[in-house]
Short mmCIF file of C-alpha atoms in Angstrom, two decimals:
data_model
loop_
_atom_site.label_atom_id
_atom_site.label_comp_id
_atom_site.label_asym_id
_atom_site.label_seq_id
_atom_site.Cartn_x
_atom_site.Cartn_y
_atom_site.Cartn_z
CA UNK O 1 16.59 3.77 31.94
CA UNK O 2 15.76 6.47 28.79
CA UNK O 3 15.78 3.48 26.55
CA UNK O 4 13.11 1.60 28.87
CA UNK O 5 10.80 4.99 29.45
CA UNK O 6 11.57 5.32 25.27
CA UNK O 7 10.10 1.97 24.64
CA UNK O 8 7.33 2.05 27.25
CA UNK O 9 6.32 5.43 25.86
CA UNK O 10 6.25 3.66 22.48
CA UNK O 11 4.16 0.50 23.30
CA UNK O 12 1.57 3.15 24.97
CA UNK O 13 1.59 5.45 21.98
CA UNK O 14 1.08 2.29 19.61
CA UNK O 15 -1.30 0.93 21.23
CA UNK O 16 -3.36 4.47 21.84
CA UNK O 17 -3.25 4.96 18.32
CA UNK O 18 -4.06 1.29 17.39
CA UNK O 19 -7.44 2.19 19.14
CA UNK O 20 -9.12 4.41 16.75
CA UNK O 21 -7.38 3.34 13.96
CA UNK O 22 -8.78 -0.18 14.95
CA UNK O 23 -12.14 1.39 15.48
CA UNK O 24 -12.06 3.04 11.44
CA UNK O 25 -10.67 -0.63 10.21
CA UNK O 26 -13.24 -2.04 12.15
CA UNK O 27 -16.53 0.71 10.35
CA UNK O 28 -14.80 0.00 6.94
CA UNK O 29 -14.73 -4.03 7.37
CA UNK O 30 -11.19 -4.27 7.23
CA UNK O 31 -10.76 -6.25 10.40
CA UNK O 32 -11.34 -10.02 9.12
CA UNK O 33 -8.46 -8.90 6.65
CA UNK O 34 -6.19 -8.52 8.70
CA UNK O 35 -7.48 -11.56 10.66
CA UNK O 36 -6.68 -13.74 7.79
CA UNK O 37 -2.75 -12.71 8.25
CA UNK O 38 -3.36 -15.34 11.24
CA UNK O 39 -5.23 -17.79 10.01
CA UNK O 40 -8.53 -16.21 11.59
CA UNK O 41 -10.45 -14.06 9.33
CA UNK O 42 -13.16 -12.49 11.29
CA UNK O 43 -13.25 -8.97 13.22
CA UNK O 44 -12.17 -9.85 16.92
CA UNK O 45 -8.70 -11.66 16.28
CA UNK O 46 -8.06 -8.85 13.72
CA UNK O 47 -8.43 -6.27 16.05
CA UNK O 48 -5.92 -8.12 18.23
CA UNK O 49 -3.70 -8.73 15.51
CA UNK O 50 -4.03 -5.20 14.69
CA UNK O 51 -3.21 -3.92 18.43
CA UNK O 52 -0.11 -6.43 19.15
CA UNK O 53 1.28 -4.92 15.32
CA UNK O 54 0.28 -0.77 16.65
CA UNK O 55 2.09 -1.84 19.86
CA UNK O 56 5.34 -2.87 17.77
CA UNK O 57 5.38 0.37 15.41
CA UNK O 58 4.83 2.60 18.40
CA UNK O 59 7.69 0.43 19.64
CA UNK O 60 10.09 1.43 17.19
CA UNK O 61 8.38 4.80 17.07
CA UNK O 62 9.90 5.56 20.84
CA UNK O 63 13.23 3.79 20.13
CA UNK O 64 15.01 4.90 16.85
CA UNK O 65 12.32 8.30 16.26
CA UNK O 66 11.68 9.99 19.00
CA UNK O 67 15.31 9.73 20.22
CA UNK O 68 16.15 12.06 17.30
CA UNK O 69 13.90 14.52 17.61
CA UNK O 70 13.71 17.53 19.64
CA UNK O 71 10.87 19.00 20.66
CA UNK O 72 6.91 18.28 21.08
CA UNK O 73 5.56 19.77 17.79
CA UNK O 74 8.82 17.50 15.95
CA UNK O 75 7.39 14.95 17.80
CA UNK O 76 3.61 15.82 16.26
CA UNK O 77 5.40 16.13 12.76
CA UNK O 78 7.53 12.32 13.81
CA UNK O 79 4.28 10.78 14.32
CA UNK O 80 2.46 12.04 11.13
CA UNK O 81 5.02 11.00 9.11
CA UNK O 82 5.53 7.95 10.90
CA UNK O 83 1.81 6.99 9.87
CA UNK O 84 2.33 7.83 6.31
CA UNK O 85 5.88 5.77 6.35
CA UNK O 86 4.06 2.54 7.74
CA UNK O 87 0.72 3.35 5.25
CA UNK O 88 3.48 2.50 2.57
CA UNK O 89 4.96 -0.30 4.63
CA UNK O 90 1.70 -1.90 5.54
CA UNK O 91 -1.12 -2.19 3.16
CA UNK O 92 1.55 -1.17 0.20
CA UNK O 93 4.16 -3.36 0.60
CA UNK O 94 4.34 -5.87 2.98
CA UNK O 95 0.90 -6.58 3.60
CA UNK O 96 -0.33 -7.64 0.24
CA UNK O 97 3.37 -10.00 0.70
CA UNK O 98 1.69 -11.79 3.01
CA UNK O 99 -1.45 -12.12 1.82
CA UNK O 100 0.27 -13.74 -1.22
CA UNK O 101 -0.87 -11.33 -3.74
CA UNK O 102 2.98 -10.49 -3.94
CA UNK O 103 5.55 -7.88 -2.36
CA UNK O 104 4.85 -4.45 -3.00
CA UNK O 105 1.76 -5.39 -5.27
CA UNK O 106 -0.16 -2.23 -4.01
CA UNK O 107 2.67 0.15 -4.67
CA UNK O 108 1.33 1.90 -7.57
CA UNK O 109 -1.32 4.85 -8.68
CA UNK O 110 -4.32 2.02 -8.39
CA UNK O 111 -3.01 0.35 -4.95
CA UNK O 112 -2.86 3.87 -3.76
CA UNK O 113 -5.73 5.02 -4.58
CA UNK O 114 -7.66 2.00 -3.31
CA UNK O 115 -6.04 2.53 0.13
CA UNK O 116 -6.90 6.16 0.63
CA UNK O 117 -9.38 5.44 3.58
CA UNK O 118 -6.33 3.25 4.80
CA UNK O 119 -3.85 6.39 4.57
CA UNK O 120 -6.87 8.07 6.54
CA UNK O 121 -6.12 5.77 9.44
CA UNK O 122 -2.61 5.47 9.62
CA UNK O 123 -2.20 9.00 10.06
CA UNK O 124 -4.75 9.07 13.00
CA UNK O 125 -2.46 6.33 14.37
CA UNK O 126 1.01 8.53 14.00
CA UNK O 127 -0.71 12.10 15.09
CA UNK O 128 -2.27 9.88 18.36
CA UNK O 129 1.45 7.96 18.74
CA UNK O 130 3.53 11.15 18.86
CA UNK O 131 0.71 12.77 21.15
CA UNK O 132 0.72 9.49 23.97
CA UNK O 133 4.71 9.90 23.66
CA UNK O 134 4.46 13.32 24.66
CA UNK O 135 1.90 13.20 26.86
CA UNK O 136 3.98 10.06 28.86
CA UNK O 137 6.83 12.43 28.71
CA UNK O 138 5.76 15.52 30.11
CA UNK O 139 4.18 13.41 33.00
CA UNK O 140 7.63 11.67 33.57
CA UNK O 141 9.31 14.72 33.61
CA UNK O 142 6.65 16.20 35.89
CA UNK O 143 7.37 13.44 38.51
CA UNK O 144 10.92 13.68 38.45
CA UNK O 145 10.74 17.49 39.55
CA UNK O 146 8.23 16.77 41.98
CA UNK O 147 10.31 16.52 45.59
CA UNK O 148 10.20 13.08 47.26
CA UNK O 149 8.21 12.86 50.49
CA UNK O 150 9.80 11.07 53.19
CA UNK O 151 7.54 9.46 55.86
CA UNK O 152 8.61 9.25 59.55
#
């Protein structure tokens, strides 16, 4: 059951991040970019792409993160980090990869730099993750301890 409320949590986060992140993509003309990954380079099916990949790193956010941790500001710091880890992972590493431009081709001081506004995001994405986790927790937790009506 943890691991199901874990991974639910997760999804939500992802995709509650994915949101404004998608929104910032969207105002910097990043969206048909990521669109291309699929074939479809144009603003609408890279905003999808974009949600169905937030929904999978808030995935793996609520099951092998936030199983570790311990508390809600951990959870805060998780989430950050979590955003900076998949900035490197993403537009770093694997995303120029698949975009042919070869692995890891934006893994230096001029990749970085150029993906600054990108960093911007994905941190907005982690801090908005590791808040939705919380926020699903505390409201789990707050309907466990709530006592069960029974009807007649």
């Amino acid at each position: 059951m943890e691991y199901t409320n874990n991974l639910k949590r997760g999804i939500l986060g992802g995709l509650a991040g994915g949101i404004p992140f998608g929104l910032m993509m969207g105002m910097m003309g990043m969206l048909p970019m990521i669109g291309a990954m699929v074939g479809m380079p144009s603003a609408v099916p890279g905003f999808l792409v974009h949600l169905m990949m937030s929904a999978g790193i808030g995935a793996g956010f609520g099951l092998f993160v936030a199983p570790l941790l311990s508390g809600r500001s951990s959870t805060f710091a998780a989430g950050l980090g979590y955003g900076a880890l998949w900035w490197v992972l993403g537009p770093l590493t694997f995303m120029p990869w698949i975009m042919g431009m070869g692995f890891a081709a934006n893994l230096n001081a001029a990749g970085m730099s150029g993906a600054l506004p990108s960093l911007v995001g994905h941190l907005v994405f982690g801090v908005v993750l590791g808040a939705t986790y919380v926020k699903l927790g505390s409201s789990d937790a707050s309907r466990e301890l709530q006592p069960h009506r029974q009807t007649a």
